[in-house]
PDB file of C-alpha atoms in Angstrom:
ATOM      1  CA  MET A  99      -0.001   0.002   0.000  1.00 54.00           C
ATOM      2  CA  LYS A 100       1.419   3.402  -0.898  1.00 57.00           C
ATOM      3  CA  SER A 101       0.853   6.701   0.893  1.00 57.00           C
ATOM      4  CA  CYS A 102      -0.350   9.831  -0.888  1.00 53.00           C
ATOM      5  CA  LYS A 103       2.395  12.430  -0.547  1.00 53.00           C
ATOM      6  CA  ALA A 104       1.402  15.496   1.425  1.00 54.00           C
ATOM      7  CA  ARG A 105       3.070  18.005  -0.936  1.00 65.00           C
ATOM      8  CA  GLU A 106       1.282  16.711  -4.004  1.00 74.00           C
ATOM      9  CA  PRO A 107      -2.394  17.521  -4.638  1.00 76.00           C
ATOM     10  CA  PRO A 108      -4.473  14.521  -3.601  1.00 78.00           C
ATOM     11  CA  PRO A 109      -6.116  12.480  -6.373  1.00 81.00           C
ATOM     12  CA  PRO A 110      -9.728  13.407  -7.197  1.00 83.00           C
ATOM     13  CA  LEU A 111     -11.073  10.305  -5.492  1.00 83.00           C
ATOM     14  CA  VAL A 112      -9.355  11.320  -2.264  1.00 86.00           C
ATOM     15  CA  GLN A 113     -10.602  14.904  -2.562  1.00 87.00           C
ATOM     16  CA  PHE A 114     -14.221  13.778  -3.015  1.00 88.00           C
ATOM     17  CA  ALA A 115     -14.043  10.593  -0.942  1.00 89.00           C
ATOM     18  CA  GLU A 116     -16.754  11.792   1.445  1.00 89.00           C
ATOM     19  CA  LEU A 117     -19.135  12.210  -1.481  1.00 89.00           C
ATOM     20  CA  VAL A 118     -18.244   9.097  -3.506  1.00 91.00           C
ATOM     21  CA  LEU A 119     -17.388   6.347  -1.018  1.00 93.00           C
ATOM     22  CA  PRO A 120     -20.797   6.257   0.766  1.00 92.00           C
ATOM     23  CA  TYR A 121     -22.342   5.042  -2.538  1.00 92.00           C
ATOM     24  CA  LEU A 122     -20.042   1.998  -2.772  1.00 93.00           C
ATOM     25  CA  ASN A 123     -21.074  -1.492  -1.716  1.00 91.00           C
ATOM     26  CA  PRO A 124     -18.868  -3.394   0.786  1.00 91.00           C
ATOM     27  CA  SER A 125     -16.713  -5.151  -1.846  1.00 92.00           C
ATOM     28  CA  GLU A 126     -16.178  -1.919  -3.787  1.00 93.00           C
ATOM     29  CA  LEU A 127     -15.328  -0.084  -0.592  1.00 93.00           C
ATOM     30  CA  ALA A 128     -12.827  -2.797   0.364  1.00 93.00           C
ATOM     31  CA  ASN A 129     -11.104  -2.586  -3.042  1.00 93.00           C
ATOM     32  CA  VAL A 130     -10.868   1.211  -2.906  1.00 92.00           C
ATOM     33  CA  SER A 131      -9.372   1.074   0.596  1.00 92.00           C
ATOM     34  CA  LEU A 132      -6.362  -0.840  -0.787  1.00 92.00           C
ATOM     35  CA  THR A 133      -5.264   1.972  -3.119  1.00 90.00           C
ATOM     36  CA  CYS A 134      -3.855   4.465  -0.604  1.00 90.00           C
ATOM     37  CA  LYS A 135      -3.807   5.254   3.089  1.00 91.00           C
ATOM     38  CA  PRO A 136      -6.243   8.238   3.072  1.00 91.00           C
ATOM     39  CA  LEU A 137      -8.882   6.108   1.303  1.00 93.00           C
ATOM     40  CA  LEU A 138      -8.286   3.306   3.810  1.00 93.00           C
ATOM     41  CA  GLU A 139      -9.012   5.753   6.670  1.00 93.00           C
ATOM     42  CA  HIS A 140     -12.133   7.047   4.885  1.00 93.00           C
ATOM     43  CA  SER A 141     -13.319   3.477   4.324  1.00 94.00           C
ATOM     44  CA  HIS A 142     -12.861   2.573   8.004  1.00 95.00           C
ATOM     45  CA  THR A 143     -14.864   5.649   9.022  1.00 94.00           C
ATOM     46  CA  ILE A 144     -17.693   4.838   6.613  1.00 94.00           C
ATOM     47  CA  THR A 145     -17.779   1.206   7.760  1.00 95.00           C
ATOM     48  CA  HIS A 146     -18.068   2.351  11.385  1.00 95.00           C
ATOM     49  CA  ARG A 147     -20.944   4.719  10.529  1.00 94.00           C
ATOM     50  CA  ARG A 148     -22.751   2.000   8.596  1.00 95.00           C
ATOM     51  CA  ALA A 149     -22.439  -0.451  11.471  1.00 95.00           C
ATOM     52  CA  SER A 150     -23.785   2.160  13.892  1.00 95.00           C
ATOM     53  CA  ASP A 151     -27.040   2.800  11.997  1.00 94.00           C
ATOM     54  CA  ALA A 152     -28.735   0.418   9.562  1.00 92.00           C
ATOM     55  CA  SER A 153     -31.485   2.956   8.884  1.00 90.00           C
ATOM     56  CA  ARG A 154     -29.069   5.334   7.118  1.00 88.00           C
ATOM     57  CA  THR A 155     -30.428   8.262   9.224  1.00 86.00           C
ATOM     58  CA  PHE A 156     -33.961   7.688   7.884  1.00 86.00           C
ATOM     59  CA  GLU A 157     -35.223   7.035  11.431  1.00 86.00           C
ATOM     60  CA  THR A 158     -35.278   9.194  14.538  1.00 84.00           C
ATOM     61  CA  LEU A 159     -33.433   6.456  16.476  1.00 89.00           C
ATOM     62  CA  PRO A 160     -30.349   4.679  15.091  1.00 92.00           C
ATOM     63  CA  ILE A 161     -30.481   0.912  14.482  1.00 93.00           C
ATOM     64  CA  PRO A 162     -26.964  -0.459  15.147  1.00 95.00           C
ATOM     65  CA  PHE A 163     -25.453  -3.794  14.104  1.00 96.00           C
ATOM     66  CA  LEU A 164     -23.846  -6.168  16.595  1.00 95.00           C
ATOM     67  CA  ASN A 165     -21.793  -9.088  15.276  1.00 93.00           C
ATOM     68  CA  ALA A 166     -19.695 -11.346  17.532  1.00 88.00           C
ATOM     69  CA  VAL A 167     -19.790 -14.271  15.073  1.00 91.00           C
ATOM     70  CA  ASP A 168     -17.653 -13.251  12.082  1.00 90.00           C
ATOM     71  CA  PRO A 169     -15.630 -10.241  10.841  1.00 90.00           C
ATOM     72  CA  HIS A 170     -18.530  -8.632   8.900  1.00 91.00           C
ATOM     73  CA  PRO A 171     -19.535  -5.509  10.860  1.00 93.00           C
ATOM     74  CA  TYR A 172     -22.856  -4.978   9.079  1.00 94.00           C
ATOM     75  CA  ALA A 173     -25.271  -6.507   6.569  1.00 91.00           C
ATOM     76  CA  PRO A 174     -25.701  -4.469   3.379  1.00 87.00           C
ATOM     77  CA  PHE A 175     -29.280  -3.845   2.293  1.00 79.00           C
ATOM     78  CA  LEU A 176     -31.429  -1.076   0.882  1.00 80.00           C
ATOM     79  CA  TYR A 177     -33.313   0.675   3.693  1.00 83.00           C
ATOM     80  CA  THR A 178     -36.596   2.314   2.755  1.00 77.00           C
ATOM     81  CA  ARG A 179     -39.534   3.855   4.601  1.00 73.00           C
ATOM     82  CA  SER A 180     -42.007   2.870   1.858  1.00 69.00           C
ATOM     83  CA  LEU A 181     -43.071  -0.345   0.112  1.00 68.00           C
ATOM     84  CA  LEU A 182     -40.795  -1.569  -2.696  1.00 68.00           C
ATOM     85  CA  LEU A 183     -42.694  -3.028  -5.650  1.00 71.00           C
ATOM     86  CA  PRO A 184     -41.080  -5.688  -7.878  1.00 73.00           C
ATOM     87  CA  SER A 185     -39.217  -4.071 -10.775  1.00 74.00           C
ATOM     88  CA  PRO A 186     -36.901  -5.344 -13.530  1.00 80.00           C
ATOM     89  CA  LEU A 187     -34.745  -2.250 -13.058  1.00 78.00           C
ATOM     90  CA  PRO A 188     -31.709  -2.453 -10.744  1.00 77.00           C
ATOM     91  CA  LEU A 189     -32.167  -0.996  -7.276  1.00 75.00           C
ATOM     92  CA  PRO A 190     -30.889   2.561  -6.917  1.00 78.00           C
ATOM     93  CA  ARG A 191     -27.820   3.176  -4.803  1.00 83.00           C
ATOM     94  CA  GLN A 192     -28.201   4.933  -1.466  1.00 83.00           C
ATOM     95  CA  PRO A 193     -25.450   6.976   0.200  1.00 88.00           C
ATOM     96  CA  TRP A 194     -24.668   5.194   3.456  1.00 91.00           C
ATOM     97  CA  GLY A 195     -21.978   6.183   5.908  1.00 90.00           C
ATOM     98  CA  SER A 196     -21.543   9.829   5.018  1.00 86.00           C
ATOM     99  CA  SER A 197     -20.918  12.366   7.751  1.00 82.00           C
ATOM    100  CA  VAL A 198     -23.454  14.664   6.083  1.00 72.00           C
ATOM    101  CA  PHE A 199     -27.027  14.165   7.266  1.00 59.00           C
ATOM    102  CA  SER A 200     -29.310  13.339   4.353  1.00 53.00           C
ATOM    103  CA  PRO A 201     -31.981  16.034   3.785  1.00 45.00           C
ATOM    104  CA  SER A 202     -34.131  13.458   1.962  1.00 47.00           C
ATOM    105  CA  ALA A 203     -34.089  11.269   5.053  1.00 47.00           C
ATOM    106  CA  GLN A 204     -35.391  14.090   7.246  1.00 46.00           C
ATOM    107  CA  CYS A 205     -38.082  14.948   4.702  1.00 44.00           C
ATOM    108  CA  GLY A 206     -39.055  11.285   4.554  1.00 43.00           C
ATOM    109  CA  LEU A 207     -39.986  11.380   8.230  1.00 42.00           C
ATOM    110  CA  HIS A 208     -42.644  13.985   7.512  1.00 41.00           C
ATOM    111  CA  ARG A 209     -43.842  12.658   4.153  1.00 41.00           C
ATOM    112  CA  ALA A 210     -44.711   9.188   5.433  1.00 41.00           C
ATOM    113  CA  GLU A 211     -48.298   8.371   4.560  1.00 45.00           C
ATOM    114  CA  SER A 212     -50.828   7.632   7.270  1.00 43.00           C
ATOM    115  CA  VAL A 213     -52.934   4.498   7.093  1.00 47.00           C
ATOM    116  CA  GLY A 214     -56.728   4.773   6.963  1.00 51.00           C
ATOM    117  CA  PHE A 215     -59.547   2.886   8.672  1.00 52.00           C
ATOM    118  CA  VAL A 216     -63.182   2.223   7.902  1.00 54.00           C
ATOM    119  CA  ASP A 217     -66.057   1.794  10.325  1.00 54.00           C
ATOM    120  CA  GLY A 218     -68.508  -1.123  10.555  1.00 57.00           C
ATOM    121  CA  ALA A 219     -70.548   0.218   7.641  1.00 61.00           C
ATOM    122  CA  GLY A 220     -67.504   0.493   5.395  1.00 57.00           C
ATOM    123  CA  ARG A 221     -67.317   4.291   5.590  1.00 59.00           C
ATOM    124  CA  ALA A 222     -63.857   5.829   5.637  1.00 56.00           C
ATOM    125  CA  VAL A 223     -62.856   7.148   9.049  1.00 55.00           C
ATOM    126  CA  SER A 224     -60.250   9.735   8.246  1.00 56.00           C
ATOM    127  CA  GLY A 225     -59.996  13.384   9.075  1.00 63.00           C
ATOM    128  CA  CYS A 226     -61.096  15.458  12.033  1.00 71.00           C
ATOM    129  CA  GLU A 227     -60.978  18.997  13.367  1.00 72.00           C
ATOM    130  CA  CYS A 228     -58.999  18.107  16.495  1.00 75.00           C
ATOM    131  CA  GLU A 229     -55.499  19.437  17.000  1.00 72.00           C
ATOM    132  CA  VAL A 230     -54.672  16.574  19.384  1.00 71.00           C
ATOM    133  CA  CYS A 231     -56.821  13.438  19.095  1.00 74.00           C
ATOM    134  CA  ALA A 232     -57.041  12.522  22.778  1.00 65.00           C
ATOM    135  CA  SER A 233     -60.696  13.278  23.420  1.00 66.00           C
ATOM    136  CA  ALA A 234     -63.338  10.545  23.322  1.00 65.00           C
ATOM    137  CA  ASP A 235     -65.346  12.869  21.065  1.00 69.00           C
ATOM    138  CA  CYS A 236     -62.712  12.644  18.316  1.00 73.00           C
ATOM    139  CA  PRO A 237     -63.738  10.161  15.581  1.00 67.00           C
ATOM    140  CA  CYS A 238     -60.107   8.993  15.266  1.00 67.00           C
ATOM    141  CA  ALA A 239     -59.937   8.055  18.957  1.00 60.00           C
ATOM    142  CA  SER A 240     -63.258   6.188  19.122  1.00 56.00           C
ATOM    143  CA  LEU A 241     -63.222   3.639  16.317  1.00 51.00           C
ATOM    144  CA  ASP A 242     -65.730   0.930  17.308  1.00 48.00           C
ATOM    145  CA  GLY A 243     -64.436  -2.629  17.174  1.00 48.00           C
ATOM    146  CA  LEU A 244     -60.750  -1.641  16.809  1.00 51.00           C
ATOM    147  CA  ASP A 245     -59.665  -1.790  20.438  1.00 54.00           C
ATOM    148  CA  ASP A 246     -57.062  -4.517  19.780  1.00 55.00           C
ATOM    149  CA  VAL A 247     -55.333  -2.909  16.793  1.00 57.00           C
ATOM    150  CA  GLY A 248     -53.451   0.295  16.191  1.00 57.00           C
ATOM    151  CA  ARG A 249     -55.145   3.530  15.283  1.00 64.00           C
ATOM    152  CA  GLU A 250     -53.710   6.148  13.002  1.00 70.00           C
ATOM    153  CA  CYS A 251     -54.919   9.594  12.026  1.00 74.00           C
ATOM    154  CA  GLY A 252     -55.479  10.061   8.327  1.00 68.00           C
ATOM    155  CA  PRO A 253     -53.958  12.749   6.095  1.00 68.00           C
ATOM    156  CA  GLY A 254     -57.107  14.847   6.517  1.00 70.00           C
ATOM    157  CA  CYS A 255     -56.551  15.362  10.265  1.00 76.00           C
ATOM    158  CA  ARG A 256     -55.419  18.736  11.555  1.00 76.00           C
ATOM    159  CA  CYS A 257     -53.231  17.274  14.302  1.00 78.00           C
ATOM    160  CA  GLY A 258     -49.471  17.341  13.964  1.00 75.00           C
ATOM    161  CA  PRO A 259     -46.838  14.589  14.195  1.00 72.00           C
ATOM    162  CA  GLU A 260     -46.783  14.864  18.015  1.00 74.00           C
ATOM    163  CA  CYS A 261     -50.334  13.497  18.211  1.00 78.00           C
ATOM    164  CA  GLY A 262     -50.609  10.114  19.924  1.00 72.00           C
ATOM    165  CA  ASN A 263     -52.604   8.755  16.971  1.00 74.00           C
ATOM    166  CA  ARG A 264     -49.735   9.366  14.541  1.00 75.00           C
ATOM    167  CA  LEU A 265     -47.402   6.499  15.333  1.00 73.00           C
ATOM    168  CA  THR A 266     -46.388   5.004  12.001  1.00 73.00           C
ATOM    169  CA  ARG A 267     -45.391   8.317  10.445  1.00 70.00           C
ATOM    170  CA  ASN A 268     -42.985   9.019  13.324  1.00 73.00           C
ATOM    171  CA  GLY A 269     -40.826   5.996  12.510  1.00 77.00           C
ATOM    172  CA  VAL A 270     -39.106   3.693  14.984  1.00 84.00           C
ATOM    173  CA  ALA A 271     -40.436   4.356  18.490  1.00 84.00           C
ATOM    174  CA  VAL A 272     -38.129   2.114  20.604  1.00 90.00           C
ATOM    175  CA  ARG A 273     -34.466   1.182  20.432  1.00 93.00           C
ATOM    176  CA  VAL A 274     -33.696  -1.995  18.493  1.00 93.00           C
ATOM    177  CA  LYS A 275     -30.499  -3.551  17.146  1.00 95.00           C
ATOM    178  CA  ILE A 276     -29.581  -6.061  14.433  1.00 94.00           C
ATOM    179  CA  VAL A 277     -27.623  -8.963  15.948  1.00 95.00           C
ATOM    180  CA  ARG A 278     -25.704 -11.719  14.151  1.00 94.00           C
ATOM    181  CA  GLY A 279     -26.383 -15.185  15.595  1.00 90.00           C
ATOM    182  CA  TRP A 280     -24.592 -18.494  15.044  1.00 90.00           C
ATOM    183  CA  ARG A 281     -27.684 -20.449  13.981  1.00 87.00           C
ATOM    184  CA  LYS A 282     -30.059 -18.016  12.238  1.00 87.00           C
ATOM    185  CA  GLY A 283     -27.857 -15.206  10.979  1.00 90.00           C
ATOM    186  CA  TRP A 284     -28.945 -11.598  11.319  1.00 90.00           C
ATOM    187  CA  GLY A 285     -32.017 -10.909  13.425  1.00 90.00           C
ATOM    188  CA  LEU A 286     -33.755  -7.938  15.000  1.00 90.00           C
ATOM    189  CA  HIS A 287     -33.527  -7.671  18.801  1.00 92.00           C
ATOM    190  CA  ALA A 288     -34.990  -5.215  21.299  1.00 92.00           C
ATOM    191  CA  ASP A 289     -32.406  -2.893  22.824  1.00 93.00           C
ATOM    192  CA  GLN A 290     -34.695  -1.734  25.643  1.00 93.00           C
ATOM    193  CA  PHE A 291     -37.698  -2.988  27.584  1.00 93.00           C
ATOM    194  CA  ILE A 292     -40.859  -2.915  25.452  1.00 89.00           C
ATOM    195  CA  GLY A 293     -44.155  -2.836  27.281  1.00 88.00           C
ATOM    196  CA  LYS A 294     -47.195  -4.869  26.265  1.00 84.00           C
ATOM    197  CA  GLY A 295     -49.091  -3.153  23.469  1.00 76.00           C
ATOM    198  CA  GLU A 296     -46.348  -0.574  22.928  1.00 80.00           C
ATOM    199  CA  PHE A 297     -45.818   0.506  19.330  1.00 79.00           C
ATOM    200  CA  VAL A 298     -42.410  -0.479  17.927  1.00 83.00           C
ATOM    201  CA  PHE A 299     -42.425   0.367  14.229  1.00 80.00           C
ATOM    202  CA  GLU A 300     -44.133  -0.470  10.937  1.00 74.00           C
ATOM    203  CA  TYR A 301     -42.420  -2.862   8.542  1.00 71.00           C
ATOM    204  CA  ALA A 302     -43.081  -1.623   5.016  1.00 64.00           C
ATOM    205  CA  GLY A 303     -40.272  -2.877   2.804  1.00 57.00           C
ATOM    206  CA  ASN A 304     -38.264  -5.858   1.583  1.00 58.00           C
ATOM    207  CA  LEU A 305     -34.900  -7.163   2.773  1.00 51.00           C
ATOM    208  CA  PHE A 306     -32.325  -7.819   0.069  1.00 48.00           C
ATOM    209  CA  PHE A 307     -29.228  -9.989   0.555  1.00 44.00           C
TER     210      PHE A 307
END
């Protein structure tokens, strides 16, 4: 491995490493890290950031990896907050491991769609004039026959993201981690006590290996 000399201008890839390297997959990142010492240091930093948050900053709480089985610090996959439909086109690359917070990730937290419910007669129950849906008079908080399932305010509600009936659009609500096991591989584990009936998160995508 050769070092980039300090008196010479660094190669373009070194100059823009923070912009380019987060788009590389693990094998590409490993190959680039062998070219010179600065890229090796950038690669180590990106690998550490990837292992510390599988959600790629799309969630309010990080989802770290924990692997005591083999040398792979994380499992590469495309993280999304919306459903992925089958497509013949290759999956788009996501920047993962950059020190720059992704503006699209922050916007995604507020653009998440709310689910809708219908009442016993099949009428849509979505929308209200309440700013916080905590009153028994609010149609969103008194859905007959839905005591054992989650409730979510629809896009027509005036309440904001802090409302207790807007759980899915706020993302992951408790701390979880992805752990590598000897027998079953990677699996999702709770990283804190979760009470009975407490909302964790909504799974809305596909896992790619």
